[in-house]
Amino acid sequence: GQNIDQPTEMTATEGAIVQINCTYQTSGFNGLFWYQQHAGEAPTFLSYNVLDGLEEKGRFSSFLSRSKGYSYLLLKELQMKDSASYLCAVREAAGNKLTFGGGTRVLVKP
Amino acid sequence: EAQVTQNPRYLITVTGKKLTVTCSQNMNHEYMSWYRQDPGLGLRQIYYSMNVEVTDKGDVPEGYKVSRKEKRNFPLILESPSPNQTSLYFCASSLTWGQPQHFGDGTRLSIL
């Protein structure tokens, strides 16, 4: 089984940087996804990490440390439209399941 | 347009009345999955399918059934719905297992 923890809510100012942490405990790890979900909408894919290190995609970056069971999503130059929930999901090594954390709601203020 | 289509989008029904939520994808994806999303609990996987005629239980399969007779369709069946199945349901698909998933727009079910 898996246990995935994320903060419930974060608030940041437009133009600032926010870091959303995700810690996980799993019997077998085979990759970690980040999804964005605006209120009332479907989740959309942001990033995927399977090896340690930083993956950068424009204003969004994701980092993974497998030895620490830790990932973060970094949102730079925050915009109002970045107000959403951010979901961390871990792929198990055995079996074919994907387990999601509870999600972090980010509120961007002017 | 590449998409995952769920129907219905909203449904209010009563306990015990069988219902089916359909899910169809037009991307020739092998992997399909059903999730439910509840406040404070996040997305939880109900069932998934690696390919046609291959399905398996996720974390919360009780009270649900699925089938995968064709590659594009993956219906979710509630044989005897109960109020604790009131939730927001998402269908998702990906090219293969491990690839990023595309989600449908969701189905909000209320079981009275």
CSV table of C-alpha atoms in Angstrom, one decimal:
chain,number,residue,atom,x,y,z
A,1,GLY,CA,0.0,0.0,0.0
A,2,GLN,CA,0.9,3.6,-0.2
A,3,ASN,CA,0.7,6.7,2.0
A,4,ILE,CA,1.0,10.1,0.2
A,5,ASP,CA,1.0,13.4,2.1
A,6,GLN,CA,0.5,16.9,0.7
A,7,PRO,CA,-0.4,20.1,2.5
A,8,THR,CA,-4.1,20.9,2.3
A,9,GLU,CA,-3.9,24.5,1.3
A,10,MET,CA,-1.4,27.2,0.4
A,11,THR,CA,-1.7,30.9,-0.3
A,12,ALA,CA,0.7,33.0,-2.4
A,13,THR,CA,0.8,36.3,-4.1
A,14,GLU,CA,0.7,36.9,-7.9
A,15,GLY,CA,4.2,36.9,-9.3
A,16,ALA,CA,5.7,35.0,-6.4
A,17,ILE,CA,6.9,31.4,-6.2
A,18,VAL,CA,5.2,28.5,-4.4
A,19,GLN,CA,6.6,25.1,-3.6
A,20,ILE,CA,4.2,22.2,-3.0
A,21,ASN,CA,5.7,19.3,-1.2
A,22,CYS,CA,4.6,15.6,-1.5
A,23,THR,CA,6.0,12.8,0.6
A,24,TYR,CA,5.2,9.2,0.1
A,25,GLN,CA,5.7,5.8,1.6
A,26,THR,CA,5.4,2.9,-0.7
A,27,SER,CA,6.4,-0.7,-0.9
A,28,GLY,CA,7.6,-0.1,-4.4
A,29,PHE,CA,8.0,3.1,-6.4
A,30,ASN,CA,7.9,3.4,-10.2
A,31,GLY,CA,7.3,7.1,-10.8
A,32,LEU,CA,5.4,10.2,-9.6
A,33,PHE,CA,3.0,12.4,-11.4
A,34,TRP,CA,1.7,15.9,-10.8
A,35,TYR,CA,-1.7,17.0,-12.0
A,36,GLN,CA,-3.5,20.3,-11.9
A,37,GLN,CA,-7.2,20.5,-11.2
A,38,HIS,CA,-9.2,23.7,-11.4
A,39,ALA,CA,-12.5,23.7,-9.4
A,40,GLY,CA,-15.2,21.8,-11.1
A,41,GLU,CA,-12.9,20.5,-13.8
A,42,ALA,CA,-10.9,17.4,-14.7
A,43,PRO,CA,-7.3,16.9,-13.6
A,44,THR,CA,-4.7,17.7,-16.3
A,45,PHE,CA,-1.2,16.4,-16.5
A,46,LEU,CA,1.7,18.6,-15.5
A,47,SER,CA,4.8,16.5,-15.0
A,48,TYR,CA,6.3,13.1,-14.4
A,49,ASN,CA,9.4,12.1,-12.5
A,50,VAL,CA,10.9,8.6,-12.3
A,51,LEU,CA,14.6,9.5,-11.7
A,52,ASP,CA,16.0,11.7,-9.1
A,53,GLY,CA,16.4,15.4,-10.0
A,54,LEU,CA,14.6,18.4,-11.4
A,55,GLU,CA,12.4,18.4,-14.4
A,56,GLU,CA,11.6,21.9,-15.7
A,57,LYS,CA,8.7,22.9,-17.9
A,58,GLY,CA,8.3,26.6,-18.4
A,59,ARG,CA,7.1,28.2,-15.1
A,60,PHE,CA,6.6,24.7,-13.5
A,61,SER,CA,9.3,22.5,-12.2
A,62,SER,CA,9.1,19.1,-10.4
A,63,PHE,CA,11.8,17.5,-8.2
A,64,LEU,CA,12.1,14.0,-7.0
A,65,SER,CA,14.3,12.3,-4.4
A,66,ARG,CA,13.5,8.6,-4.3
A,67,SER,CA,15.8,7.9,-1.3
A,68,LYS,CA,13.8,10.4,0.8
A,69,GLY,CA,10.4,9.6,-0.6
A,70,TYR,CA,9.9,13.2,-1.5
A,71,SER,CA,8.9,15.4,-4.4
A,72,TYR,CA,7.9,19.0,-4.9
A,73,LEU,CA,6.2,21.0,-7.5
A,74,LEU,CA,7.6,24.5,-8.0
A,75,LEU,CA,5.3,27.2,-9.5
A,76,LYS,CA,7.2,30.4,-10.5
A,77,GLU,CA,5.9,33.8,-11.6
A,78,LEU,CA,2.5,32.9,-10.2
A,79,GLN,CA,-0.6,34.0,-12.1
A,80,MET,CA,-4.2,34.2,-11.0
A,81,LYS,CA,-5.0,31.3,-13.3
A,82,ASP,CA,-2.7,29.1,-11.3
A,83,SER,CA,-5.3,29.0,-8.5
A,84,ALA,CA,-6.2,25.4,-8.5
A,85,SER,CA,-5.6,22.1,-6.7
A,86,TYR,CA,-2.4,20.3,-7.4
A,87,LEU,CA,-2.4,16.5,-7.1
A,88,CYS,CA,0.6,14.3,-6.5
A,89,ALA,CA,0.2,10.7,-7.6
A,90,VAL,CA,2.5,7.7,-7.2
A,91,ARG,CA,2.8,4.7,-9.5
A,92,GLU,CA,3.5,1.4,-7.8
A,93,ALA,CA,6.3,-0.8,-8.9
A,94,ALA,CA,4.2,-3.9,-8.5
A,95,GLY,CA,0.7,-4.0,-9.9
A,96,ASN,CA,-0.7,-1.3,-12.1
A,97,LYS,CA,-2.3,1.1,-9.7
A,98,LEU,CA,-1.9,4.9,-9.4
A,99,THR,CA,-2.4,6.3,-5.9
A,100,PHE,CA,-3.2,10.0,-5.5
A,101,GLY,CA,-2.6,12.3,-2.5
A,102,GLY,CA,-5.4,14.4,-1.2
A,103,GLY,CA,-4.3,17.4,-3.3
A,104,THR,CA,-3.1,20.9,-2.3
A,105,ARG,CA,-5.3,23.8,-3.0
A,106,VAL,CA,-3.3,26.9,-4.0
A,107,LEU,CA,-4.9,30.3,-3.8
A,108,VAL,CA,-3.1,33.1,-5.7
A,109,LYS,CA,-4.0,36.6,-4.4
A,110,PRO,CA,-3.4,39.9,-6.3
B,1,GLU,CA,-10.3,16.1,-31.1
B,2,ALA,CA,-8.7,13.6,-28.6
B,3,GLN,CA,-10.9,13.2,-25.7
B,4,VAL,CA,-12.4,11.0,-22.9
B,5,THR,CA,-16.2,11.3,-22.9
B,6,GLN,CA,-18.3,10.4,-19.9
B,7,ASN,CA,-22.1,10.2,-19.7
B,8,PRO,CA,-24.1,11.3,-17.9
B,9,ARG,CA,-22.4,14.4,-16.5
B,10,TYR,CA,-25.0,14.6,-13.6
B,11,LEU,CA,-27.4,12.0,-12.2
B,12,ILE,CA,-29.7,12.0,-9.2
B,13,THR,CA,-31.2,8.6,-8.5
B,14,VAL,CA,-32.4,6.4,-5.7
B,15,THR,CA,-30.9,3.6,-3.6
B,16,GLY,CA,-31.0,0.3,-5.3
B,17,LYS,CA,-31.7,1.4,-8.9
B,18,LYS,CA,-29.0,0.0,-11.1
B,19,LEU,CA,-27.1,2.6,-13.2
B,20,THR,CA,-24.3,2.7,-15.7
B,21,VAL,CA,-21.9,5.5,-16.3
B,22,THR,CA,-20.3,5.2,-19.8
B,23,CYS,CA,-16.8,6.2,-20.7
B,24,SER,CA,-15.4,6.3,-24.2
B,25,GLN,CA,-12.0,7.4,-25.5
B,26,ASN,CA,-11.0,8.1,-29.1
B,27,MET,CA,-7.2,7.9,-28.7
B,28,ASN,CA,-6.7,4.1,-29.0
B,29,HIS,CA,-5.5,4.0,-25.5
B,30,GLU,CA,-4.8,0.7,-23.8
B,31,TYR,CA,-5.1,1.7,-20.2
B,32,MET,CA,-8.4,3.0,-18.7
B,33,SER,CA,-9.4,3.7,-15.2
B,34,TRP,CA,-12.2,4.9,-13.0
B,35,TYR,CA,-11.8,7.1,-9.9
B,36,ARG,CA,-14.0,8.7,-7.4
B,37,GLN,CA,-13.2,12.0,-5.8
B,38,ASP,CA,-14.5,13.0,-2.4
B,39,PRO,CA,-13.7,16.0,-0.2
B,40,GLY,CA,-10.7,15.4,1.9
B,41,LEU,CA,-10.0,12.0,0.4
B,42,GLY,CA,-8.7,13.0,-3.0
B,43,LEU,CA,-8.9,10.7,-6.1
B,44,ARG,CA,-9.3,7.1,-5.3
B,45,GLN,CA,-9.0,4.4,-7.9
B,46,ILE,CA,-12.0,2.1,-8.3
B,47,TYR,CA,-11.1,-0.2,-11.2
B,48,TYR,CA,-8.6,-0.2,-14.0
B,49,SER,CA,-8.1,-2.0,-17.3
B,50,MET,CA,-4.8,-2.7,-19.0
B,51,ASN,CA,-6.5,-3.7,-22.2
B,52,VAL,CA,-9.5,-5.4,-23.7
B,53,GLU,CA,-10.9,-8.1,-21.4
B,54,VAL,CA,-8.3,-7.3,-18.7
B,55,THR,CA,-9.6,-5.5,-15.6
B,56,ASP,CA,-8.5,-5.3,-12.0
B,57,LYS,CA,-9.6,-3.8,-8.7
B,58,GLY,CA,-8.2,-0.5,-7.5
B,59,ASP,CA,-8.4,0.7,-3.9
B,60,VAL,CA,-12.2,1.1,-3.6
B,61,PRO,CA,-13.9,-1.5,-5.8
B,62,GLU,CA,-16.7,-2.5,-3.5
B,63,GLY,CA,-20.1,-1.9,-5.0
B,64,TYR,CA,-18.9,-1.4,-8.5
B,65,LYS,CA,-18.4,-3.4,-11.6
B,66,VAL,CA,-16.7,-2.7,-14.9
B,67,SER,CA,-16.2,-4.3,-18.3
B,68,ARG,CA,-13.9,-3.8,-21.2
B,69,LYS,CA,-15.3,-5.5,-24.2
B,70,GLU,CA,-13.9,-3.0,-26.7
B,71,LYS,CA,-10.8,-0.9,-26.5
B,72,ARG,CA,-12.6,2.5,-26.5
B,73,ASN,CA,-15.3,1.8,-23.9
B,74,PHE,CA,-15.0,1.2,-20.2
B,75,PRO,CA,-18.4,1.5,-18.4
B,76,LEU,CA,-18.8,1.7,-14.7
B,77,ILE,CA,-21.8,-0.2,-13.3
B,78,LEU,CA,-23.4,0.3,-9.9
B,79,GLU,CA,-25.7,-2.7,-9.5
B,80,SER,CA,-27.4,-1.5,-6.4
B,81,PRO,CA,-26.3,2.0,-5.6
B,82,SER,CA,-26.2,3.3,-2.0
B,83,PRO,CA,-25.9,6.8,-0.6
B,84,ASN,CA,-22.2,6.3,0.2
B,85,GLN,CA,-21.6,6.1,-3.5
B,86,THR,CA,-22.6,9.7,-3.9
B,87,SER,CA,-19.5,11.2,-5.4
B,88,LEU,CA,-17.7,12.8,-8.3
B,89,TYR,CA,-16.5,10.1,-10.7
B,90,PHE,CA,-13.7,10.5,-13.3
B,91,CYS,CA,-12.8,8.1,-16.1
B,92,ALA,CA,-9.2,8.4,-17.4
B,93,SER,CA,-7.2,6.8,-20.1
B,94,SER,CA,-3.5,6.6,-21.2
B,95,LEU,CA,-1.7,5.1,-24.1
B,96,THR,CA,-0.2,2.4,-21.9
B,97,TRP,CA,0.2,1.9,-18.2
B,98,GLY,CA,2.5,4.5,-16.7
B,99,GLN,CA,1.8,7.2,-19.3
B,100,PRO,CA,0.1,10.4,-18.3
B,101,GLN,CA,-3.7,10.0,-18.1
B,102,HIS,CA,-6.3,12.0,-19.9
B,103,PHE,CA,-9.4,12.6,-17.8
B,104,GLY,CA,-13.0,12.9,-18.7
B,105,ASP,CA,-15.0,15.9,-17.5
B,106,GLY,CA,-16.5,13.9,-14.6
B,107,THR,CA,-19.9,12.6,-13.5
B,108,ARG,CA,-21.5,13.9,-10.4
B,109,LEU,CA,-23.7,11.1,-8.9
B,110,SER,CA,-26.2,11.7,-6.1
B,111,ILE,CA,-27.8,8.6,-4.6
B,112,LEU,CA,-30.7,9.4,-2.4
